[in-house]
Coordinates of C-alpha atoms in Angstrom, one line a residue:
M1 CA 43.1 81.6 22.9
T2 CA 40.5 83.9 21.2
K3 CA 42.0 83.1 17.8
F4 CA 41.8 79.4 18.4
F5 CA 38.2 79.6 19.7
T6 CA 37.1 81.7 16.8
A7 CA 38.7 79.3 14.3
M8 CA 37.1 76.2 15.9
I9 CA 33.6 77.6 15.8
A10 CA 34.0 79.1 12.3
G11 CA 35.4 76.0 10.6
S12 CA 34.2 72.5 10.3
F13 CA 37.0 71.0 12.5
F14 CA 35.6 67.8 13.9
I15 CA 35.4 64.6 12.0
V16 CA 31.8 63.5 11.4
N17 CA 30.4 66.8 12.4
S18 CA 27.3 66.3 10.2
L19 CA 25.0 63.3 10.2
Q20 CA 22.4 64.4 7.6
A21 CA 22.0 60.9 6.2
Q22 CA 21.5 59.2 9.6
V23 CA 18.4 59.0 11.7
I24 CA 20.2 59.2 15.0
L25 CA 21.9 62.6 15.5
P26 CA 24.8 63.7 17.8
A27 CA 22.4 65.2 20.3
D28 CA 20.6 61.8 20.5
I29 CA 23.9 60.1 21.2
L30 CA 24.5 62.4 24.1
T31 CA 21.0 61.9 25.4
R32 CA 21.4 58.1 25.2
G33 CA 24.6 58.4 27.3
E34 CA 26.6 56.8 24.5
M35 CA 29.6 59.2 24.5
V36 CA 32.3 57.7 26.8
H37 CA 35.3 59.7 28.0
G38 CA 38.5 58.4 26.4
L39 CA 36.5 56.1 24.0
G40 CA 34.1 58.3 22.2
Y41 CA 30.9 56.9 20.7
S42 CA 30.0 53.6 22.5
P43 CA 26.6 52.3 21.3
K44 CA 24.3 50.5 23.7
T45 CA 22.0 49.1 21.1
L46 CA 22.1 47.8 17.5
E47 CA 19.5 50.4 16.7
S48 CA 22.1 53.1 17.6
L49 CA 24.9 51.5 15.7
V50 CA 22.8 51.2 12.6
G51 CA 21.0 54.6 13.1
T52 CA 24.2 56.6 13.3
S53 CA 25.5 55.1 10.0
A54 CA 25.3 56.7 6.6
I55 CA 26.7 53.5 5.0
I56 CA 27.1 50.0 6.3
V57 CA 29.5 48.0 4.2
K58 CA 31.7 44.9 4.2
G59 CA 35.2 45.6 2.9
R60 CA 38.9 45.9 3.8
F61 CA 41.5 48.5 4.1
S62 CA 43.6 48.9 0.9
K63 CA 46.3 51.5 1.3
L64 CA 47.3 54.6 3.1
I65 CA 46.7 57.6 0.9
K66 CA 48.2 60.3 3.0
N67 CA 49.0 61.3 6.6
E68 CA 49.2 65.0 7.3
L69 CA 47.9 67.7 9.6
F70 CA 44.2 68.4 9.3
Y71 CA 43.0 71.9 9.9
G72 CA 39.2 71.4 9.5
F73 CA 37.0 70.9 6.5
G74 CA 37.6 73.8 4.1
N75 CA 40.7 75.0 6.0
T76 CA 44.4 74.8 5.2
R77 CA 47.5 76.1 7.0
E78 CA 47.5 79.0 4.7
S79 CA 43.8 79.9 5.3
M80 CA 44.3 79.7 9.0
I81 CA 47.2 82.2 8.8
R82 CA 45.3 84.5 6.4
I83 CA 41.9 84.5 8.1
Y84 CA 42.7 84.1 11.8
G85 CA 46.2 85.7 11.9
F86 CA 47.9 82.6 13.1
T87 CA 51.6 82.1 12.8
E88 CA 52.7 78.9 11.1
A89 CA 53.5 77.3 14.5
E90 CA 50.0 78.3 15.8
A91 CA 48.3 76.9 12.7
D92 CA 50.2 73.6 13.1
A93 CA 49.4 73.4 16.8
F94 CA 45.7 73.8 15.9
G95 CA 45.9 71.0 13.3
M96 CA 45.5 67.3 14.1
P97 CA 47.4 64.4 12.5
M98 CA 45.0 62.7 10.1
S99 CA 45.3 59.7 7.8
D100 CA 43.3 59.1 4.7
Y101 CA 42.9 55.3 3.9
E102 CA 41.4 53.7 0.9
V103 CA 38.7 51.1 1.8
I104 CA 37.6 48.7 -0.9
I105 CA 33.9 47.8 -0.7
D106 CA 32.9 44.2 -1.2
E107 CA 29.2 44.3 -0.1
I108 CA 26.8 47.0 0.8
L109 CA 24.1 46.5 3.5
L110 CA 23.0 50.2 3.7
G111 CA 23.9 53.1 1.5
D112 CA 24.7 53.9 -2.1
M113 CA 24.6 50.5 -3.9
S114 CA 26.7 51.9 -6.8
L115 CA 29.7 51.9 -4.4
K116 CA 30.0 48.1 -4.6
G117 CA 33.3 47.0 -5.9
K118 CA 34.6 50.6 -5.6
S119 CA 36.5 52.4 -2.9
I120 CA 35.8 55.1 -0.4
I121 CA 38.1 57.4 1.6
Y122 CA 38.2 56.6 5.3
K123 CA 39.6 59.4 7.6
L124 CA 41.3 58.4 10.8
S125 CA 42.7 60.7 13.5
E126 CA 46.0 59.1 14.6
Q127 CA 49.0 60.6 16.3
R128 CA 51.3 58.1 14.6
L129 CA 51.0 55.4 12.0
S130 CA 50.1 52.1 13.6
S131 CA 52.0 49.8 11.2
E132 CA 48.8 48.3 10.0
R133 CA 47.9 46.9 13.4
F134 CA 44.5 48.5 13.0
T135 CA 44.3 48.8 9.2
D136 CA 45.6 45.3 8.2
P137 CA 44.4 44.8 4.6
S138 CA 44.1 41.0 5.1
I139 CA 41.2 41.4 7.5
S140 CA 37.6 41.6 6.2
R141 CA 35.6 44.1 8.2
L142 CA 32.0 45.4 8.6
F143 CA 32.1 49.2 8.6
F144 CA 29.4 51.4 10.2
L145 CA 30.4 54.8 8.9
A146 CA 29.2 58.4 9.0
R147 CA 29.8 60.7 6.1
N148 CA 32.0 63.7 6.4
P149 CA 31.3 67.1 4.7
D150 CA 34.0 66.4 2.0
G151 CA 32.5 63.1 1.0
S152 CA 34.9 61.0 2.9
Y153 CA 33.8 58.6 5.7
A154 CA 34.8 58.0 9.4
A155 CA 33.9 55.8 12.3
M156 CA 32.0 57.3 15.1
G157 CA 33.8 55.0 17.6
P158 CA 35.7 51.7 17.9
A159 CA 32.6 49.6 17.7
S160 CA 31.8 51.1 14.3
V161 CA 34.5 48.9 12.7
Q162 CA 33.9 45.2 13.3
N163 CA 36.7 42.8 12.4
E164 CA 36.2 39.2 11.2
R165 CA 38.2 36.8 13.3
N166 CA 37.8 33.1 13.5
G167 CA 34.2 33.2 12.3
Y168 CA 33.1 36.0 14.7
Y169 CA 33.1 39.8 14.8
S170 CA 35.0 41.8 17.3
Y171 CA 36.4 45.3 17.5
D172 CA 39.6 47.1 18.4
S173 CA 40.9 50.5 19.1
L174 CA 40.8 52.6 15.9
A175 CA 44.4 53.6 16.1
A176 CA 47.5 53.3 18.3
N177 CA 47.1 55.0 21.7
P178 CA 48.2 54.4 25.3
N179 CA 44.9 52.7 26.1
E180 CA 44.5 50.7 23.0
F181 CA 42.7 47.3 23.1
T182 CA 41.8 44.5 20.7
G183 CA 39.1 41.8 20.5
R184 CA 36.1 43.4 22.3
T185 CA 32.7 42.2 21.4
L186 CA 29.3 43.9 21.4
Q187 CA 27.4 43.1 24.6
F188 CA 24.0 44.0 23.3
V189 CA 23.7 41.3 20.5
D190 CA 23.1 37.6 21.0
D191 CA 25.0 36.4 18.0
T192 CA 28.4 37.8 17.0
S193 CA 29.1 35.1 14.4
I194 CA 29.7 36.5 10.9
E195 CA 26.5 35.1 9.5
G196 CA 24.4 35.7 12.6
F197 CA 25.5 39.3 13.2
T198 CA 25.1 40.2 9.5
K199 CA 21.5 38.9 9.6
L200 CA 20.8 40.9 12.8
V201 CA 22.1 44.0 11.1
G202 CA 20.1 43.3 8.0
D203 CA 16.9 42.8 10.1
E204 CA 17.6 46.1 11.9
I205 CA 18.0 48.0 8.7
A206 CA 14.8 46.5 7.4
R207 CA 13.0 47.5 10.6
M208 CA 14.4 51.1 10.6
Y209 CA 14.3 51.8 6.9
G210 CA 11.7 49.4 5.5
H211 CA 14.1 47.6 3.1

């Protein structure tokens, strides 16, 4: 137990453990009561959804790059064995299954404008591959993403990935799990139509960042 605890506090293990680019920090999320057991980050306001995002982009999943055990940013199985004295089995028990997906960016609402037309790496913790149920490349999405220490991106919670369906945005579970869901809508916005919600997001960005 001591080895595992030491490794967890010494390494950058958790996805989105650093929100330097955002104006709403993890401590703020807890204060706001927006961390829900079994769901993770669950924003109560559009200000929160925008404020926790390093980039807000429209795009779509392209392809799965890899799925493997993740040992924390800067860690590998070999470094866990060398530094903390883990056996291979202990190191693998510490790791979590992680997928890297390529996301193609079509439009940028907030963030580095040079990324338009390019791709980013999206990290997703998933126990098993979900057969594109949640990463279907045919669906256009609005991503509210935080930046990881390695330059990749990740969603803070399910509401951070909004899916275009029948002219409206809704959100699903991020990956396959026993409590997975599809088609939920944000309760704190008056208009979830693609055009209306995009305008609301743009207005909130302008209010918060002055552009």
